[in-house]
CSV table of C-alpha atoms in Angstrom, one decimal:
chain,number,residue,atom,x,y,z
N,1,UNK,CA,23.4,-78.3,-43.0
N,2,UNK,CA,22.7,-75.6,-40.7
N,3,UNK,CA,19.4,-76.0,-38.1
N,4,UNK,CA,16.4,-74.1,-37.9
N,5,UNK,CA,15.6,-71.8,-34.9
N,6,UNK,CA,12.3,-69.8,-35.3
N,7,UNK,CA,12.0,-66.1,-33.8
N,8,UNK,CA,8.0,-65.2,-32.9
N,9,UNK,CA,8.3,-61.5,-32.4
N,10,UNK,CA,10.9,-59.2,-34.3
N,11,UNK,CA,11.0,-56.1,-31.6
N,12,UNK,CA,14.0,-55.7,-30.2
N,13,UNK,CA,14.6,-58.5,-27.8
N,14,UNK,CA,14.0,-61.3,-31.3
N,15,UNK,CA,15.2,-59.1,-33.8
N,16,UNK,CA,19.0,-58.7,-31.3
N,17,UNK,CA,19.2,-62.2,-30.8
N,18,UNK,CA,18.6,-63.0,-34.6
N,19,UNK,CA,21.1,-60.5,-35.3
N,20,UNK,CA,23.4,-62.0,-32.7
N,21,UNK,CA,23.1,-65.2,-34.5
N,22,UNK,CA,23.8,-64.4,-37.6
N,23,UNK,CA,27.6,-64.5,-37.1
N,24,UNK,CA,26.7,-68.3,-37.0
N,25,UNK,CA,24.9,-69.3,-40.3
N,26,UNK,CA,27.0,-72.3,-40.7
N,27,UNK,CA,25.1,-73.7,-37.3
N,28,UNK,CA,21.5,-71.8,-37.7
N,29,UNK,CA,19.3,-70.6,-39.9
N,30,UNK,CA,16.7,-68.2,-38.7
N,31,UNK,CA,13.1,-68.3,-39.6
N,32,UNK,CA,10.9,-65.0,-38.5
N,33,UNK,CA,7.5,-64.4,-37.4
N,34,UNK,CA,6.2,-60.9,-36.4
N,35,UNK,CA,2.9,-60.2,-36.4
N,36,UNK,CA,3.3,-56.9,-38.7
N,37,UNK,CA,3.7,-57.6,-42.5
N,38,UNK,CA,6.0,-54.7,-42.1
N,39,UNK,CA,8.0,-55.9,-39.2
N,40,UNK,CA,9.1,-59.3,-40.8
N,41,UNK,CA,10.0,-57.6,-44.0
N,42,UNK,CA,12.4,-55.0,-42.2
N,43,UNK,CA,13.8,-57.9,-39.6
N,44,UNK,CA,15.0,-59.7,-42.9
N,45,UNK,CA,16.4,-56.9,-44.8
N,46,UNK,CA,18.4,-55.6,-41.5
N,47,UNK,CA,20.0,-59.4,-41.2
N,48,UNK,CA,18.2,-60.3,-38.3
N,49,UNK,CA,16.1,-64.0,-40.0
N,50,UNK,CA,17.4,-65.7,-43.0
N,51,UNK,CA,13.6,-66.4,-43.9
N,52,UNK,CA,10.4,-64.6,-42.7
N,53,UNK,CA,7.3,-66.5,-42.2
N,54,UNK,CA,3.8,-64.8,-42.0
N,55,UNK,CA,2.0,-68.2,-41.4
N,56,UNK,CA,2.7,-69.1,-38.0
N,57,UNK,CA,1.8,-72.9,-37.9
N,58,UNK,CA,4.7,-72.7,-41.1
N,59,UNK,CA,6.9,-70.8,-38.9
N,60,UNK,CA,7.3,-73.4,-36.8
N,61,UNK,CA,7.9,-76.3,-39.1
N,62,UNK,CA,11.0,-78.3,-38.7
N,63,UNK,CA,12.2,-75.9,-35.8
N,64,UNK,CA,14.4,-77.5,-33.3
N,65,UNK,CA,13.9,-74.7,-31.0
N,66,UNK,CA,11.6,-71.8,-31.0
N,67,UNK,CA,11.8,-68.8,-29.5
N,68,UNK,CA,9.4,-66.7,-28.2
N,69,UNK,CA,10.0,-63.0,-27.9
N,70,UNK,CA,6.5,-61.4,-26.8
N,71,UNK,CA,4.9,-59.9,-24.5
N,72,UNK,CA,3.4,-62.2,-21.9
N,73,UNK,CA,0.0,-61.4,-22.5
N,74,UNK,CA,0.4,-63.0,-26.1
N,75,UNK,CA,2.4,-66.3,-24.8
N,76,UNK,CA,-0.5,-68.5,-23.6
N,77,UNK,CA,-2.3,-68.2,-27.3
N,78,UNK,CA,0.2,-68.7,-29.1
N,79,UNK,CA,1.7,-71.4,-27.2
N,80,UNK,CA,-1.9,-73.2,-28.3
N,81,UNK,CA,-1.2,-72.0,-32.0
N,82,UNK,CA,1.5,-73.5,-32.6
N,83,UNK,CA,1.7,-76.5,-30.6
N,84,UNK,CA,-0.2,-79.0,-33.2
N,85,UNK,CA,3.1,-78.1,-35.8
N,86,UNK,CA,6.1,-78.4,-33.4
N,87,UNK,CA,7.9,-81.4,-34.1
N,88,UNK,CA,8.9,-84.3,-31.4
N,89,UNK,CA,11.6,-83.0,-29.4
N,90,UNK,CA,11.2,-79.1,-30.4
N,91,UNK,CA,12.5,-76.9,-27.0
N,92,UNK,CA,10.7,-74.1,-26.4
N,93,UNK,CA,11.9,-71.5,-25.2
N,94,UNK,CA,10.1,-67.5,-23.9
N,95,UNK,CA,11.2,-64.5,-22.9
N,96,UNK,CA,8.6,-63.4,-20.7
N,97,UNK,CA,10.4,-61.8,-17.0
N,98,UNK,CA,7.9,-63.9,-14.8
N,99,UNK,CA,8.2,-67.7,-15.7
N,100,UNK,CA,5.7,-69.3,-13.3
N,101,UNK,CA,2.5,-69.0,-15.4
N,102,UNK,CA,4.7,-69.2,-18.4
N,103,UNK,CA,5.9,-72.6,-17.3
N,104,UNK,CA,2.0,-73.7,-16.0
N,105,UNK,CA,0.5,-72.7,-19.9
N,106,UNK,CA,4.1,-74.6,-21.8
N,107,UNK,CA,3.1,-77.7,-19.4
N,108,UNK,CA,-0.7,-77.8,-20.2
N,109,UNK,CA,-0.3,-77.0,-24.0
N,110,UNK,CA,2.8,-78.5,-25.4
N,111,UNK,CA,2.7,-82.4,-27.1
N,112,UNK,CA,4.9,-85.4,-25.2
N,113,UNK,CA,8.3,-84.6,-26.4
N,114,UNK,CA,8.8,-81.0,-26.9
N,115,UNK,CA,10.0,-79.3,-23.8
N,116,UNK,CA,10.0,-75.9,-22.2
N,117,UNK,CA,12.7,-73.5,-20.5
N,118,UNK,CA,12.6,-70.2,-19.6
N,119,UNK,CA,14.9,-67.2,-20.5
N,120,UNK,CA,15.5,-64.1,-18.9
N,121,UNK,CA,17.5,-61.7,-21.2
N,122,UNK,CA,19.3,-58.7,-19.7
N,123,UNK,CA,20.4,-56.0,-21.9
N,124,UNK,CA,24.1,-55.0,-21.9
N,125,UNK,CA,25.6,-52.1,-19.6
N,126,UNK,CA,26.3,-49.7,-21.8
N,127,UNK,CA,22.6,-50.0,-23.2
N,128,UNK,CA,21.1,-49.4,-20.1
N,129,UNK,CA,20.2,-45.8,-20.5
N,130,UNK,CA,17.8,-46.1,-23.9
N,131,UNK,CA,15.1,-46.4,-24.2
N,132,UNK,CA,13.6,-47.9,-27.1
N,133,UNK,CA,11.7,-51.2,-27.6
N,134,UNK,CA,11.3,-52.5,-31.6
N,135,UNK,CA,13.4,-53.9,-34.1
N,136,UNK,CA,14.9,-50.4,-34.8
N,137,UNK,CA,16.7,-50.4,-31.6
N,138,UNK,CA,18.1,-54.1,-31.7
N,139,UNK,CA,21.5,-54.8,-32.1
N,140,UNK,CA,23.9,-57.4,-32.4
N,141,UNK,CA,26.0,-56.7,-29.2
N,142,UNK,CA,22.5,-56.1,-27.1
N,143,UNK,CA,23.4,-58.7,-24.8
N,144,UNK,CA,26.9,-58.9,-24.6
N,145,UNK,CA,28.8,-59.9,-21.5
N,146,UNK,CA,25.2,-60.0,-19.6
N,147,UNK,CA,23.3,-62.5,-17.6
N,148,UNK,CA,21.0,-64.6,-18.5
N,149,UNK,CA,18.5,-66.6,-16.3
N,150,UNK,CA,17.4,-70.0,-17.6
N,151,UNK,CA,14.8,-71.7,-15.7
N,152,UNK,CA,13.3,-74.6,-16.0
N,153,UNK,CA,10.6,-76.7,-14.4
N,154,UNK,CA,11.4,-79.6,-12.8
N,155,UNK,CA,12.1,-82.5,-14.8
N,156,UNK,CA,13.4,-80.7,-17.3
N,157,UNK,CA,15.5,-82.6,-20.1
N,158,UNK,CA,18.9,-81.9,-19.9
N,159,UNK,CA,19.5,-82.1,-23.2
N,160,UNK,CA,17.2,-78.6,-23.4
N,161,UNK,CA,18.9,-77.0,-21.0
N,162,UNK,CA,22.2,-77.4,-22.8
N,163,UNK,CA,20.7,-76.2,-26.4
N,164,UNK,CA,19.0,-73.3,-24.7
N,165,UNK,CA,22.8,-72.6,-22.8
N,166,UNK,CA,24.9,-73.1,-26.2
N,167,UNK,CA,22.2,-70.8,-27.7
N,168,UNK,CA,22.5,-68.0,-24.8
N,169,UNK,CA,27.0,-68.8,-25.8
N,170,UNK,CA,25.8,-67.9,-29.4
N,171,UNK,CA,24.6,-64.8,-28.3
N,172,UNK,CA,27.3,-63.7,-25.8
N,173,UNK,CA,25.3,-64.4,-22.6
N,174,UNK,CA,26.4,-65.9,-19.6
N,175,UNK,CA,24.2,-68.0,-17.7
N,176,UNK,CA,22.9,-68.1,-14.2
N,177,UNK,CA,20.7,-71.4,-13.9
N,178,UNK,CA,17.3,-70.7,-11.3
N,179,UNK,CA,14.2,-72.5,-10.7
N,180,UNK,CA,10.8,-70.3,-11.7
N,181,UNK,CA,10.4,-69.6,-7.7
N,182,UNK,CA,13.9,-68.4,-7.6
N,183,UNK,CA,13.7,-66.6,-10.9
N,184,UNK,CA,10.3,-64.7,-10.2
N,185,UNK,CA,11.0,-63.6,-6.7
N,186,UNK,CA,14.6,-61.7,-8.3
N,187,UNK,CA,12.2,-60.8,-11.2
N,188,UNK,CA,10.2,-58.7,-8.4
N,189,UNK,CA,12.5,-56.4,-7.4
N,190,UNK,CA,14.7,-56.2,-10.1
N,191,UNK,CA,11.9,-55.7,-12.8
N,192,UNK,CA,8.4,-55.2,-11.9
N,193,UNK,CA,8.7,-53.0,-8.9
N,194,UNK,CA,10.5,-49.8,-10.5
N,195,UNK,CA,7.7,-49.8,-12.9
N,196,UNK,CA,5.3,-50.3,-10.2
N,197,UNK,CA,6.6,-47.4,-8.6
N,198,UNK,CA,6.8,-45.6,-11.8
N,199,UNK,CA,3.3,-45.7,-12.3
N,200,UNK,CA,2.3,-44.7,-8.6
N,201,UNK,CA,4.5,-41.3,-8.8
N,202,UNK,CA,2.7,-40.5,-12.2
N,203,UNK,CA,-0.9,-41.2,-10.1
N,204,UNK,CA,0.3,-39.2,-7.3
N,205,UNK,CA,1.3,-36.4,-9.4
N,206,UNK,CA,-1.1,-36.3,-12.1
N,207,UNK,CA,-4.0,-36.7,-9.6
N,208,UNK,CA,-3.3,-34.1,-7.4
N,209,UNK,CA,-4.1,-30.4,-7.6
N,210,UNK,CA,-1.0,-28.1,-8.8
N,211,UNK,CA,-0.5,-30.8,-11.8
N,212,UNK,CA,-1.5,-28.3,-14.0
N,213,UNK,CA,1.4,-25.8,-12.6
N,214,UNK,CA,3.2,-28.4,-11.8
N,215,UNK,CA,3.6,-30.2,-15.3
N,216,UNK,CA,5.2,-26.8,-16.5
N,217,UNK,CA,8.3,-27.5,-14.7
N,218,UNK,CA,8.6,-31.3,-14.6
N,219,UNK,CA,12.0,-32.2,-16.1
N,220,UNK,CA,14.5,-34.8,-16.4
N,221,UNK,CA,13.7,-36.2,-12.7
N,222,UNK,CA,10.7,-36.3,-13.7
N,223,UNK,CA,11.1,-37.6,-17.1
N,224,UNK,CA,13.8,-40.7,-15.5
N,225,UNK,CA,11.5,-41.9,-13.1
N,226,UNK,CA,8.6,-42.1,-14.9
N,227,UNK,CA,9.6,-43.5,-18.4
N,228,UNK,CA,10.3,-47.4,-17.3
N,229,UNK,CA,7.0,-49.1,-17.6
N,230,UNK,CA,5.7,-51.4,-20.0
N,231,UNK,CA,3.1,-51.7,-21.6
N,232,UNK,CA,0.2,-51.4,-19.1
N,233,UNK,CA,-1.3,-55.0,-20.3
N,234,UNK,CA,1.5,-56.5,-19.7
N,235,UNK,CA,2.7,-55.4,-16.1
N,236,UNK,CA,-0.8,-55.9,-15.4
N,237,UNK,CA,-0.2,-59.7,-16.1
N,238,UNK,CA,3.2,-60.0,-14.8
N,239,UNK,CA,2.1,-58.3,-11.2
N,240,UNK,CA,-1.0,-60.5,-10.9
N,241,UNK,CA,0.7,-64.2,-12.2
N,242,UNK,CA,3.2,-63.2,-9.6
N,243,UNK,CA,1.0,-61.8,-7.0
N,244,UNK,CA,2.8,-62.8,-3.5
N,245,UNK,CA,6.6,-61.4,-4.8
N,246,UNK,CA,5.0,-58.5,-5.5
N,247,UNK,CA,3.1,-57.7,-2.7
N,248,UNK,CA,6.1,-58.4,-0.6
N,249,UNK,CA,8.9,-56.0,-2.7
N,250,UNK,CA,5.7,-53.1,-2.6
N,251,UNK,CA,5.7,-53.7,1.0
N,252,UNK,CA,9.5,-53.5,1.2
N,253,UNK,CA,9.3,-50.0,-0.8
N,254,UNK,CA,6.4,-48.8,1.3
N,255,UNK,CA,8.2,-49.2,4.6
N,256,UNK,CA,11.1,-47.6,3.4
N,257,UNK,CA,9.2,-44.4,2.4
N,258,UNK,CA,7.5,-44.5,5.2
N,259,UNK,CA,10.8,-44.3,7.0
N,260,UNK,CA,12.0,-41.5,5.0
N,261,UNK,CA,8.7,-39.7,5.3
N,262,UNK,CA,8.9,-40.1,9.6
N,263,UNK,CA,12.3,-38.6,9.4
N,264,UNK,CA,11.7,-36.1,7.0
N,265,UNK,CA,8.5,-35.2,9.4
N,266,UNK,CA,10.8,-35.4,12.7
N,267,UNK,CA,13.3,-33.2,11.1
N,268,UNK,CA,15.5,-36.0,11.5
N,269,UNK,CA,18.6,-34.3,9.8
N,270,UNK,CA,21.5,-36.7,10.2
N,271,UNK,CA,18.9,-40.1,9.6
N,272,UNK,CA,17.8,-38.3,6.6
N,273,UNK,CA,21.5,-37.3,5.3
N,274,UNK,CA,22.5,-41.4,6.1
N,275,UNK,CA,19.5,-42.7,3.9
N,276,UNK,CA,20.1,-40.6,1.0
N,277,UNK,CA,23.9,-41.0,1.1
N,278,UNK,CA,23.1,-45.2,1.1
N,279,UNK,CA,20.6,-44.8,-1.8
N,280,UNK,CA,23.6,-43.0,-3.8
N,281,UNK,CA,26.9,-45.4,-2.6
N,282,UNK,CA,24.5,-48.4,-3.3
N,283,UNK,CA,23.7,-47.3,-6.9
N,284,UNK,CA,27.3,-46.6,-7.7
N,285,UNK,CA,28.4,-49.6,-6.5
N,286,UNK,CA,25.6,-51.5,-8.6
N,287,UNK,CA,26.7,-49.6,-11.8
N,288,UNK,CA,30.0,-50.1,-11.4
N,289,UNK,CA,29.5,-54.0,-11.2
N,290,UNK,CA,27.0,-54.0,-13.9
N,291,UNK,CA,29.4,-52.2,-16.4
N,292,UNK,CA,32.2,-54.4,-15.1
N,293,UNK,CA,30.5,-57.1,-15.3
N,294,UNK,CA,32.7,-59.1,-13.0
N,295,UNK,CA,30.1,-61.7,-12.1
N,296,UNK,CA,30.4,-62.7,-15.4
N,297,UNK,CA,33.7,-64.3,-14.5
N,298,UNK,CA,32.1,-66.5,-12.0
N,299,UNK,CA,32.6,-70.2,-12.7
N,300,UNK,CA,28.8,-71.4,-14.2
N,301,UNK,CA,27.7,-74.8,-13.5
N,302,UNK,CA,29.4,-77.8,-15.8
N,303,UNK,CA,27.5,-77.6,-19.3
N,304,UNK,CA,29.4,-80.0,-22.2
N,305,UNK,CA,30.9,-77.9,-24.8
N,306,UNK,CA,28.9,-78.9,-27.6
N,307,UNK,CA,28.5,-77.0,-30.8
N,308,UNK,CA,25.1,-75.6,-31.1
N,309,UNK,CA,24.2,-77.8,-34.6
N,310,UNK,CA,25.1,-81.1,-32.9
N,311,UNK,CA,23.1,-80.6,-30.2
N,312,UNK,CA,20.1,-79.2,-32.2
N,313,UNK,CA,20.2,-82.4,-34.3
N,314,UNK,CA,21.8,-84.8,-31.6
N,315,UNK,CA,25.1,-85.9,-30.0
N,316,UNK,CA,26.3,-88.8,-28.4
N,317,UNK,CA,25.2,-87.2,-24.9
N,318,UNK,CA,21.6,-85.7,-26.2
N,319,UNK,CA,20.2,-87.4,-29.8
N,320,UNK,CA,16.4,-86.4,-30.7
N,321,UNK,CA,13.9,-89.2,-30.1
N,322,UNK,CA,13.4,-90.1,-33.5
N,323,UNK,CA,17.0,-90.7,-33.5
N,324,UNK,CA,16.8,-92.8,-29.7
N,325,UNK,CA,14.4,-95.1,-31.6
């Protein structure tokens, strides 16, 4: 009999992994939560849950792992919502790009025997330049041949860490194991700053006189650099809980426009020619890896090979606890 796994939030991070799932009905069955009536309704009908769920206490009934999908400024409550309904040895697992607070909040407000690790989804190469954010841009193939972070704190069962990394198999991940330190400090640079930067070239643009001339003309420069922020809720969170790595990546970026600013100032011709051509080899290089995806052929720490159902419901290496007793 297959194994429930409930999905809180249908946008497109859920709603792709549901989907990604559902080539495995004989080992899950997916239950759905959204908060939108209409949400759940079109998660179900596009295959993404086997079951919706409006009642989220019910949603979580009998899950052996639950995912949460949501924005982080939505974690910490419902964390405390559903927590009296998870049964003993539920893993919980988030989403969220900054795991620090996340694991803090899972420590203080889940029961003794349910446990917490952190994912960090990263969306395939060939999806990278769109855009969108809900269910109607999930897919199936979303996170093919991409990497994964799983985090954990300390202490962490070992038994959730390998349902959480036969769940990321499921899905086509590959994983690359941190600890929250490890995984917020890469989170920095790799997420929040380019939206932090984002949103300072829109206030330096928008604020300044000539905007209104200047706005005529904007295109897609423009238009690339300043369409990668979140919500502003959200990266308000995520920058704050993570305070000291982002202070130190905005420092990083200030001194390097400071740089370019000097020798742009100094007429600096050849200094400014040998940034510029750096900035360009080092992106092609990245792309070319990330489409690639070589790192993905990198040999990822021993995990047993366990089919997904028997470690939901228990193996000889990782049995429940009402099973242990």
């Amino acid at each position: 009999m297959p194994v429930q796994i409930t999905i809180i939030g249908l946008g497109q991070v859920g709603a792709s992994i549901g989907l990604a799932l559902a080539a495995h009905k004989d080992e899950v069955f997916c239950v759905g939560h959204d908060k939108e009536f209409s949400v759940e309704r079109a998660a179900q009908q596009k295959g993404a849950v086997d079951k919706t769920e409006h009642n989220l206490p019910k949603a979580v009934q009998g899950a052996r792992l639950v995912l949460l999908a949501l924005p982080v400024h939505q974690v910490r409550e419902t964390l405390k919502f559903i927590a009296p309904d998870l049964m003993k040895g539920t893993v919980v697992v988030d989403t969220s790009p900054i795991k620090s607070e996340v694991a803090n909040w899972a420590k203080e407000l889940l029961p003794e025997g349910c446990s917490y690790v952190g994912l960090v989804p990263t969306i395939a190469a060939e999806f990278l330049h769109e855009s969108g954010m809900g269910l109607d841009s999930a897919k199936a193939d979303l996170f093919k041949n991409s990497i994964f972070l799983v985090d954990a704190p300390f202490g962490t069962a070992g038994d959730a860490m390998q349902m959480v990394a036969n769940l990321v198999t499921r899905i086509g991940a590959t994983i690359m194991i941190a600890d929250v330190v490890e995984s917020d400090g890469l989170m920095a640079s790799a997420y929040l700053l380019p939206q932090l930067v984002s949103a300072a070239l829109l206030n330096a643009t928008m604020n300044q006189p000539g905007w209104q001339e200047a706005r005529k003309v904007a295109e897609r420069a423009y238009h690339t650099a300043t369409s990668v922020q979140d919500d502003p809720e959200s990266l308000r969170m995520l920058s704050l809980h993570n305070r000291e790595n982002t202070t130190r990546v905005l420092n990083t970026m200030i001194s390097s426009l400071v740089e370019l600013r000097d020798d742009i100032e100094n007429g600096n011709d050849e200094a400014v020619k040998n940034y510029l051509q750096a900035a360009h080899t080092g992106r092609e290089y990245w792309v070319n890896d990330r489409f690639s995806a070589t790192w993905a052929d990198r040999k990822a720490p021993p995990l047993e090979k366990v089919s997904l159902k028997e470690r939901l419901l228990g193996s000889k290496l990782g049995k429940s606890p009402k099973d242990k007793k």
